[in-house]
Amino acid sequence: MSEGTMQRRAQRDDQRARRTMRAGGLNRLLAAAAAVPVMLIAAGCSSGSDSGSGDDSGAAQKSGGASVSTSPSAEPTVQAAAYGALPEACGVLSKKTLTALVPKAPAKGKEGASSDTAARASCSWSSLDNNGVKGSQFRWLNVSLVRFETDAASSGEQQAQEYYAKQVQDVAATAGAKNPKSQAVAGTGDQATTVRYDLKKSEGAFKQQTVVSRVENVVVTVDYNGAGLAGDKTPDAAALVKSAELAAKEAVAAVETANGEGAGGGSSSSTPSKPSSTAPSKSPSKSPSASASASAAKKS
């Protein structure tokens, strides 16, 4: 083989080797370039997952915080009425008390009309001790009970307080009342006031005593008047007041006993019983009895 031929062959081999090397390098470069997006995608997924987890946690925390701050507070509730029952009005006073206050009255009093005796009840006794030409002594006694039930606007106790205050004012403002005097009474329910005055009528001079008392959501009103008729002497006002206040204490005690308190129950007055299911839903709207002066005139 000639030297020229050998040189040409060597040149072709060298060129072939260079092409092979270039082809291999290009293949490696393409492979490397293809791997880069895969790595980037993988990195992006990993980063997105971590970021999402952090965002969810933060959102949960924010949501939790917002939930606590915006949660509505509990709606205020009106206090339930303490007493859900009334005693029988004609049975609130003992026989001994009735004998002392209205000695000539029938054994059973006259029950007042009421469409719902669980909310309103009353009873009256009339006594005329006729001594012939020496005159006679007249006595009239009335006990009324009004119980208030809690509604959406106010508690039964609040309504009873308002009614109690109005009763005291109304009695003191009785038409024809002379020398009205009011005084607080201790040991008779939660509140008690005695209003007394003189009332001049054609039959004689009447001494009127009204004791208004409140125990929880019940208002008890005791009207007691007396007069000396046909020339008999006018009764002592102080004695009549004392008798009226005694009757009021007994009536209040009867209300407490009817609701499981006091001497007849197992709980004290500081732990009122729950209202019964038969208690009316509406509060009384009218006074349970006529004014004391009108009642006295009617009975005398």
mmCIF file of C-alpha atoms in Angstrom:
data_model
loop_
_atom_site.group_PDB
_atom_site.id
_atom_site.type_symbol
_atom_site.label_atom_id
_atom_site.label_comp_id
_atom_site.label_asym_id
_atom_site.label_seq_id
_atom_site.Cartn_x
_atom_site.Cartn_y
_atom_site.Cartn_z
ATOM 1 C CA MET A 1 0.000 0.000 0.000
ATOM 2 C CA SER A 2 1.358 3.345 -0.960
ATOM 3 C CA GLU A 3 2.107 6.012 1.557
ATOM 4 C CA GLY A 4 -0.582 8.320 0.118
ATOM 5 C CA THR A 5 -3.233 5.685 0.481
ATOM 6 C CA MET A 6 -2.282 5.111 4.102
ATOM 7 C CA GLN A 7 -2.479 8.808 4.892
ATOM 8 C CA ARG A 8 -5.991 9.128 3.376
ATOM 9 C CA ARG A 9 -7.197 6.121 5.371
ATOM 10 C CA ALA A 10 -5.784 7.589 8.555
ATOM 11 C CA GLN A 11 -7.585 10.874 7.900
ATOM 12 C CA ARG A 12 -10.925 9.055 7.341
ATOM 13 C CA ASP A 13 -10.496 7.094 10.587
ATOM 14 C CA ASP A 14 -9.743 10.272 12.460
ATOM 15 C CA GLN A 15 -12.814 12.030 11.055
ATOM 16 C CA ARG A 16 -14.966 8.979 11.880
ATOM 17 C CA ALA A 17 -13.710 9.022 15.479
ATOM 18 C CA ARG A 18 -14.442 12.725 15.840
ATOM 19 C CA ARG A 19 -17.980 12.280 14.541
ATOM 20 C CA THR A 20 -18.530 9.465 16.994
ATOM 21 C CA MET A 21 -17.247 11.591 19.861
ATOM 22 C CA ARG A 22 -19.476 14.503 18.842
ATOM 23 C CA ALA A 23 -22.491 12.245 18.578
ATOM 24 C CA GLY A 24 -21.879 10.780 22.051
ATOM 25 C CA GLY A 25 -21.421 14.200 23.595
ATOM 26 C CA LEU A 26 -24.610 15.451 22.004
ATOM 27 C CA ASN A 27 -26.543 12.452 23.288
ATOM 28 C CA ARG A 28 -25.252 13.047 26.809
ATOM 29 C CA LEU A 29 -26.153 16.735 26.559
ATOM 30 C CA LEU A 30 -29.695 15.929 25.409
ATOM 31 C CA ALA A 31 -30.134 13.421 28.221
ATOM 32 C CA ALA A 32 -28.971 15.946 30.741
ATOM 33 C CA ALA A 33 -31.256 18.602 29.294
ATOM 34 C CA ALA A 34 -34.218 16.221 29.478
ATOM 35 C CA ALA A 35 -33.513 15.478 33.147
ATOM 36 C CA VAL A 36 -33.627 19.131 34.172
ATOM 37 C CA PRO A 37 -37.454 19.644 33.662
ATOM 38 C CA VAL A 38 -38.146 16.433 35.531
ATOM 39 C CA MET A 39 -36.117 17.666 38.484
ATOM 40 C CA LEU A 40 -37.795 21.058 38.342
ATOM 41 C CA ILE A 41 -41.271 19.488 38.232
ATOM 42 C CA ALA A 42 -40.428 17.243 41.140
ATOM 43 C CA ALA A 43 -39.069 20.148 43.108
ATOM 44 C CA GLY A 44 -42.167 22.204 42.285
ATOM 45 C CA CYS A 45 -44.520 19.455 43.451
ATOM 46 C CA SER A 46 -42.622 19.048 46.658
ATOM 47 C CA SER A 47 -42.599 22.778 47.278
ATOM 48 C CA GLY A 48 -46.323 23.104 46.448
ATOM 49 C CA SER A 49 -47.190 20.299 48.815
ATOM 50 C CA ASP A 50 -45.339 21.887 51.699
ATOM 51 C CA SER A 51 -46.737 25.308 50.919
ATOM 52 C CA GLY A 52 -50.288 23.957 50.699
ATOM 53 C CA SER A 53 -49.919 22.191 54.000
ATOM 54 C CA GLY A 54 -48.714 25.386 55.622
ATOM 55 C CA ASP A 55 -51.530 27.411 54.056
ATOM 56 C CA ASP A 56 -54.151 24.905 55.210
ATOM 57 C CA SER A 57 -52.769 25.029 58.726
ATOM 58 C CA GLY A 58 -52.732 28.799 58.701
ATOM 59 C CA ALA A 59 -56.238 28.898 57.266
ATOM 60 C CA ALA A 60 -57.402 26.483 59.906
ATOM 61 C CA GLN A 61 -55.877 28.635 62.602
ATOM 62 C CA LYS A 62 -57.431 31.744 61.115
ATOM 63 C CA SER A 63 -60.755 29.987 60.762
ATOM 64 C CA GLY A 64 -60.553 28.754 64.310
ATOM 65 C CA GLY A 65 -59.739 32.225 65.581
ATOM 66 C CA ALA A 66 -62.581 33.748 63.622
ATOM 67 C CA SER A 67 -64.954 31.099 64.907
ATOM 68 C CA VAL A 68 -64.156 31.946 68.510
ATOM 69 C CA SER A 69 -64.357 35.697 68.036
ATOM 70 C CA THR A 70 -67.598 35.708 66.060
ATOM 71 C CA SER A 71 -69.497 33.026 67.972
ATOM 72 C CA PRO A 72 -72.734 34.546 69.334
ATOM 73 C CA SER A 73 -73.023 34.989 73.082
ATOM 74 C CA ALA A 74 -75.766 33.200 74.991
ATOM 75 C CA GLU A 75 -79.116 34.967 74.868
ATOM 76 C CA PRO A 76 -80.179 36.422 78.246
ATOM 77 C CA THR A 77 -82.987 34.435 79.825
ATOM 78 C CA VAL A 78 -85.810 35.795 81.952
ATOM 79 C CA GLN A 79 -85.894 34.296 85.417
ATOM 80 C CA ALA A 80 -88.604 31.671 85.817
ATOM 81 C CA ALA A 81 -91.429 32.373 88.232
ATOM 82 C CA ALA A 82 -90.703 30.967 91.679
ATOM 83 C CA TYR A 83 -94.275 30.038 92.612
ATOM 84 C CA GLY A 84 -96.570 28.096 90.341
ATOM 85 C CA ALA A 85 -99.594 27.654 92.610
ATOM 86 C CA LEU A 86 -101.961 29.516 94.883
ATOM 87 C CA PRO A 87 -103.622 28.118 97.997
ATOM 88 C CA GLU A 88 -107.405 28.000 98.275
ATOM 89 C CA ALA A 89 -108.277 31.575 99.149
ATOM 90 C CA CYS A 90 -110.950 30.667 101.703
ATOM 91 C CA GLY A 91 -108.495 28.377 103.497
ATOM 92 C CA VAL A 92 -105.531 30.712 104.006
ATOM 93 C CA LEU A 93 -106.640 31.874 107.466
ATOM 94 C CA SER A 94 -106.966 29.720 110.551
ATOM 95 C CA LYS A 95 -110.238 29.286 112.380
ATOM 96 C CA LYS A 96 -108.743 31.083 115.376
ATOM 97 C CA THR A 97 -107.869 34.146 113.300
ATOM 98 C CA LEU A 98 -111.277 34.247 111.635
ATOM 99 C CA THR A 99 -113.025 34.004 115.005
ATOM 100 C CA ALA A 100 -111.003 36.942 116.282
ATOM 101 C CA LEU A 101 -111.447 39.165 113.215
ATOM 102 C CA VAL A 102 -114.946 38.281 111.984
ATOM 103 C CA PRO A 103 -116.637 36.490 114.918
ATOM 104 C CA LYS A 104 -120.125 36.456 113.425
ATOM 105 C CA ALA A 105 -119.148 35.465 109.908
ATOM 106 C CA PRO A 106 -120.243 32.099 108.445
ATOM 107 C CA ALA A 107 -117.773 29.267 108.926
ATOM 108 C CA LYS A 108 -116.915 29.297 105.225
ATOM 109 C CA GLY A 109 -116.066 32.531 103.485
ATOM 110 C CA LYS A 110 -117.485 33.738 100.190
ATOM 111 C CA GLU A 111 -115.146 32.840 97.350
ATOM 112 C CA GLY A 112 -114.634 35.522 94.706
ATOM 113 C CA ALA A 113 -115.264 34.825 91.044
ATOM 114 C CA SER A 114 -112.186 33.829 89.042
ATOM 115 C CA SER A 115 -111.655 32.222 85.655
ATOM 116 C CA ASP A 116 -108.300 30.831 86.768
ATOM 117 C CA THR A 117 -107.772 30.224 90.483
ATOM 118 C CA ALA A 118 -104.118 29.295 89.860
ATOM 119 C CA ALA A 119 -103.506 32.943 88.924
ATOM 120 C CA ARG A 120 -106.160 34.855 90.854
ATOM 121 C CA ALA A 121 -108.280 34.017 93.888
ATOM 122 C CA SER A 122 -110.080 35.831 96.676
ATOM 123 C CA CYS A 123 -112.335 35.222 99.650
ATOM 124 C CA SER A 124 -114.335 37.522 101.934
ATOM 125 C CA TRP A 125 -116.051 37.309 105.306
ATOM 126 C CA SER A 126 -118.684 39.664 106.681
ATOM 127 C CA SER A 127 -119.560 39.869 110.377
ATOM 128 C CA LEU A 128 -122.288 41.842 112.099
ATOM 129 C CA ASP A 129 -122.451 41.547 115.871
ATOM 130 C CA ASN A 130 -125.895 42.970 116.607
ATOM 131 C CA ASN A 131 -126.395 44.160 120.179
ATOM 132 C CA GLY A 132 -129.922 45.516 119.733
ATOM 133 C CA VAL A 133 -130.458 48.962 121.174
ATOM 134 C CA LYS A 134 -126.804 49.091 122.158
ATOM 135 C CA GLY A 135 -125.848 49.124 118.520
ATOM 136 C CA SER A 136 -123.713 46.644 116.610
ATOM 137 C CA GLN A 137 -120.177 46.041 115.487
ATOM 138 C CA PHE A 138 -119.498 45.486 111.817
ATOM 139 C CA ARG A 139 -116.386 43.814 110.428
ATOM 140 C CA TRP A 140 -115.468 42.967 106.853
ATOM 141 C CA LEU A 141 -112.414 40.973 105.810
ATOM 142 C CA ASN A 142 -111.179 40.182 102.334
ATOM 143 C CA VAL A 143 -108.070 38.312 101.178
ATOM 144 C CA SER A 144 -107.008 38.409 97.537
ATOM 145 C CA LEU A 145 -104.147 36.522 95.901
ATOM 146 C CA VAL A 146 -102.649 37.339 92.520
ATOM 147 C CA ARG A 147 -99.856 35.276 90.978
ATOM 148 C CA PHE A 148 -97.786 36.471 88.023
ATOM 149 C CA GLU A 149 -96.159 34.189 85.472
ATOM 150 C CA THR A 150 -92.904 34.955 83.704
ATOM 151 C CA ASP A 151 -93.214 35.959 80.061
ATOM 152 C CA ALA A 152 -90.770 36.991 77.327
ATOM 153 C CA ALA A 153 -90.713 40.597 78.500
ATOM 154 C CA SER A 154 -90.282 40.302 82.270
ATOM 155 C CA SER A 155 -90.129 37.861 85.142
ATOM 156 C CA GLY A 156 -93.092 37.017 87.334
ATOM 157 C CA GLU A 157 -91.328 38.592 90.299
ATOM 158 C CA GLN A 158 -90.776 41.858 88.451
ATOM 159 C CA GLN A 159 -94.451 42.015 87.466
ATOM 160 C CA ALA A 160 -95.437 41.292 91.075
ATOM 161 C CA GLN A 161 -93.208 44.123 92.307
ATOM 162 C CA GLU A 162 -94.854 46.554 89.905
ATOM 163 C CA TYR A 163 -98.353 45.388 90.873
ATOM 164 C CA TYR A 164 -97.475 45.613 94.569
ATOM 165 C CA ALA A 165 -96.343 49.239 94.222
ATOM 166 C CA LYS A 166 -99.464 50.134 92.274
ATOM 167 C CA GLN A 167 -101.723 48.500 94.859
ATOM 168 C CA VAL A 168 -100.172 50.541 97.659
ATOM 169 C CA GLN A 169 -100.623 53.756 95.666
ATOM 170 C CA ASP A 170 -104.213 52.943 94.712
ATOM 171 C CA VAL A 171 -105.240 52.187 98.301
ATOM 172 C CA ALA A 172 -103.695 55.417 99.570
ATOM 173 C CA ALA A 173 -105.579 57.311 96.858
ATOM 174 C CA THR A 174 -109.011 55.828 97.671
ATOM 175 C CA ALA A 175 -111.769 58.353 97.143
ATOM 176 C CA GLY A 176 -113.014 59.803 100.418
ATOM 177 C CA ALA A 177 -110.089 58.461 102.455
ATOM 178 C CA LYS A 178 -109.259 60.718 105.394
ATOM 179 C CA ASN A 179 -105.942 60.840 107.221
ATOM 180 C CA PRO A 180 -104.268 58.075 105.171
ATOM 181 C CA LYS A 181 -101.116 56.673 106.706
ATOM 182 C CA SER A 182 -98.689 54.112 105.341
ATOM 183 C CA GLN A 183 -96.119 52.051 107.168
ATOM 184 C CA ALA A 184 -93.805 49.178 106.255
ATOM 185 C CA VAL A 185 -94.483 45.777 107.779
ATOM 186 C CA ALA A 186 -91.615 43.490 108.735
ATOM 187 C CA GLY A 187 -91.616 39.704 108.538
ATOM 188 C CA THR A 188 -94.390 39.454 105.964
ATOM 189 C CA GLY A 189 -93.079 38.103 102.677
ATOM 190 C CA ASP A 190 -90.484 40.036 100.692
ATOM 191 C CA GLN A 191 -92.332 43.357 100.912
ATOM 192 C CA ALA A 192 -95.317 44.556 102.901
ATOM 193 C CA THR A 193 -97.022 47.876 103.538
ATOM 194 C CA THR A 194 -100.031 48.763 105.669
ATOM 195 C CA VAL A 195 -102.234 51.639 104.522
ATOM 196 C CA ARG A 196 -104.906 52.827 106.924
ATOM 197 C CA TYR A 197 -107.443 55.634 106.764
ATOM 198 C CA ASP A 198 -110.857 56.774 108.008
ATOM 199 C CA LEU A 199 -113.948 56.633 105.842
ATOM 200 C CA LYS A 200 -117.112 58.501 106.780
ATOM 201 C CA LYS A 201 -120.336 56.919 105.536
ATOM 202 C CA SER A 202 -124.021 57.283 106.294
ATOM 203 C CA GLU A 203 -123.939 54.089 108.355
ATOM 204 C CA GLY A 204 -121.108 55.295 110.574
ATOM 205 C CA ALA A 205 -117.407 55.994 110.803
ATOM 206 C CA PHE A 206 -115.355 53.179 109.237
ATOM 207 C CA LYS A 207 -111.762 52.356 110.010
ATOM 208 C CA GLN A 208 -110.050 50.837 106.976
ATOM 209 C CA GLN A 209 -106.826 48.814 107.054
ATOM 210 C CA THR A 210 -105.235 47.340 103.937
ATOM 211 C CA VAL A 211 -102.060 45.290 104.050
ATOM 212 C CA VAL A 212 -100.388 44.738 100.686
ATOM 213 C CA SER A 213 -97.596 42.181 100.693
ATOM 214 C CA ARG A 214 -95.484 40.417 98.091
ATOM 215 C CA VAL A 215 -93.786 37.060 98.324
ATOM 216 C CA GLU A 216 -91.792 36.124 95.213
ATOM 217 C CA ASN A 217 -94.208 36.419 92.256
ATOM 218 C CA VAL A 218 -97.410 36.525 94.341
ATOM 219 C CA VAL A 219 -99.122 39.611 95.758
ATOM 220 C CA VAL A 220 -101.411 39.195 98.784
ATOM 221 C CA THR A 221 -103.843 41.965 99.709
ATOM 222 C CA VAL A 222 -105.769 41.911 102.988
ATOM 223 C CA ASP A 223 -108.596 44.410 103.429
ATOM 224 C CA TYR A 224 -110.076 44.730 106.904
ATOM 225 C CA ASN A 225 -112.491 47.373 108.054
ATOM 226 C CA GLY A 226 -114.659 47.896 111.083
ATOM 227 C CA ALA A 227 -117.336 50.268 112.299
ATOM 228 C CA GLY A 228 -119.630 50.804 115.239
ATOM 229 C CA LEU A 229 -123.169 51.036 113.889
ATOM 230 C CA ALA A 230 -126.446 52.246 115.397
ATOM 231 C CA GLY A 231 -124.691 54.226 118.084
ATOM 232 C CA ASP A 232 -122.068 51.662 119.043
ATOM 233 C CA LYS A 233 -118.532 52.953 119.580
ATOM 234 C CA THR A 234 -115.988 53.152 116.766
ATOM 235 C CA PRO A 235 -113.442 50.317 116.982
ATOM 236 C CA ASP A 236 -109.850 51.036 117.912
ATOM 237 C CA ALA A 237 -107.784 51.618 114.753
ATOM 238 C CA ALA A 238 -104.560 50.277 116.262
ATOM 239 C CA ALA A 239 -106.258 46.995 117.192
ATOM 240 C CA LEU A 240 -107.680 46.652 113.691
ATOM 241 C CA VAL A 241 -104.257 47.270 112.130
ATOM 242 C CA LYS A 242 -102.699 44.612 114.308
ATOM 243 C CA SER A 243 -105.405 42.120 113.302
ATOM 244 C CA ALA A 244 -105.031 42.911 109.594
ATOM 245 C CA GLU A 245 -101.267 42.430 109.730
ATOM 246 C CA LEU A 246 -101.725 39.106 111.526
ATOM 247 C CA ALA A 247 -104.053 37.953 108.748
ATOM 248 C CA ALA A 248 -101.555 39.069 106.104
ATOM 249 C CA LYS A 249 -98.756 37.051 107.709
ATOM 250 C CA GLU A 250 -100.957 33.947 107.740
ATOM 251 C CA ALA A 251 -101.966 34.431 104.115
ATOM 252 C CA VAL A 252 -98.343 34.820 102.997
ATOM 253 C CA ALA A 253 -97.385 31.712 104.941
ATOM 254 C CA ALA A 254 -100.193 29.817 103.194
ATOM 255 C CA VAL A 255 -98.791 30.829 99.794
ATOM 256 C CA GLU A 256 -95.327 29.605 100.786
ATOM 257 C CA THR A 257 -96.730 26.329 102.087
ATOM 258 C CA ALA A 258 -98.727 25.764 98.900
ATOM 259 C CA ASN A 259 -95.436 25.938 97.010
ATOM 260 C CA GLY A 260 -93.491 23.599 99.268
ATOM 261 C CA GLU A 261 -91.990 26.140 101.642
ATOM 262 C CA GLY A 262 -92.371 27.309 105.196
ATOM 263 C CA ALA A 263 -93.783 25.114 107.929
ATOM 264 C CA GLY A 264 -95.652 22.936 105.466
ATOM 265 C CA GLY A 265 -92.745 22.197 103.115
ATOM 266 C CA GLY A 266 -89.241 20.915 103.112
ATOM 267 C CA SER A 267 -87.433 23.931 101.683
ATOM 268 C CA SER A 268 -86.693 27.413 102.910
ATOM 269 C CA SER A 269 -87.907 30.640 101.344
ATOM 270 C CA SER A 270 -84.523 31.145 99.678
ATOM 271 C CA THR A 271 -85.040 28.134 97.439
ATOM 272 C CA PRO A 272 -88.311 28.658 95.604
ATOM 273 C CA SER A 273 -89.981 25.714 93.951
ATOM 274 C CA LYS A 274 -90.406 25.425 90.210
ATOM 275 C CA PRO A 275 -93.617 26.556 88.526
ATOM 276 C CA SER A 276 -96.182 23.847 87.973
ATOM 277 C CA SER A 277 -97.188 22.854 84.472
ATOM 278 C CA THR A 278 -100.723 24.089 85.090
ATOM 279 C CA ALA A 279 -99.644 27.684 85.699
ATOM 280 C CA PRO A 280 -101.274 30.151 83.298
ATOM 281 C CA SER A 281 -99.121 31.755 80.633
ATOM 282 C CA LYS A 282 -100.651 35.221 80.902
ATOM 283 C CA SER A 283 -100.325 37.644 83.744
ATOM 284 C CA PRO A 284 -103.409 38.985 85.534
ATOM 285 C CA SER A 285 -104.513 42.289 84.080
ATOM 286 C CA LYS A 286 -107.070 43.614 86.561
ATOM 287 C CA SER A 287 -107.273 44.123 90.293
ATOM 288 C CA PRO A 288 -108.813 41.038 91.980
ATOM 289 C CA SER A 289 -111.179 42.980 94.183
ATOM 290 C CA ALA A 290 -113.042 46.259 94.273
ATOM 291 C CA SER A 291 -111.668 49.135 96.281
ATOM 292 C CA ALA A 292 -111.845 48.808 100.029
ATOM 293 C CA SER A 293 -114.275 51.652 100.418
ATOM 294 C CA ALA A 294 -116.686 50.261 97.829
ATOM 295 C CA SER A 295 -116.482 46.808 99.382
ATOM 296 C CA ALA A 296 -117.177 48.205 102.826
ATOM 297 C CA ALA A 297 -120.200 50.090 101.552
ATOM 298 C CA LYS A 298 -121.542 47.033 99.788
ATOM 299 C CA LYS A 299 -121.168 44.796 102.801
ATOM 300 C CA SER A 300 -122.292 47.221 105.441
#
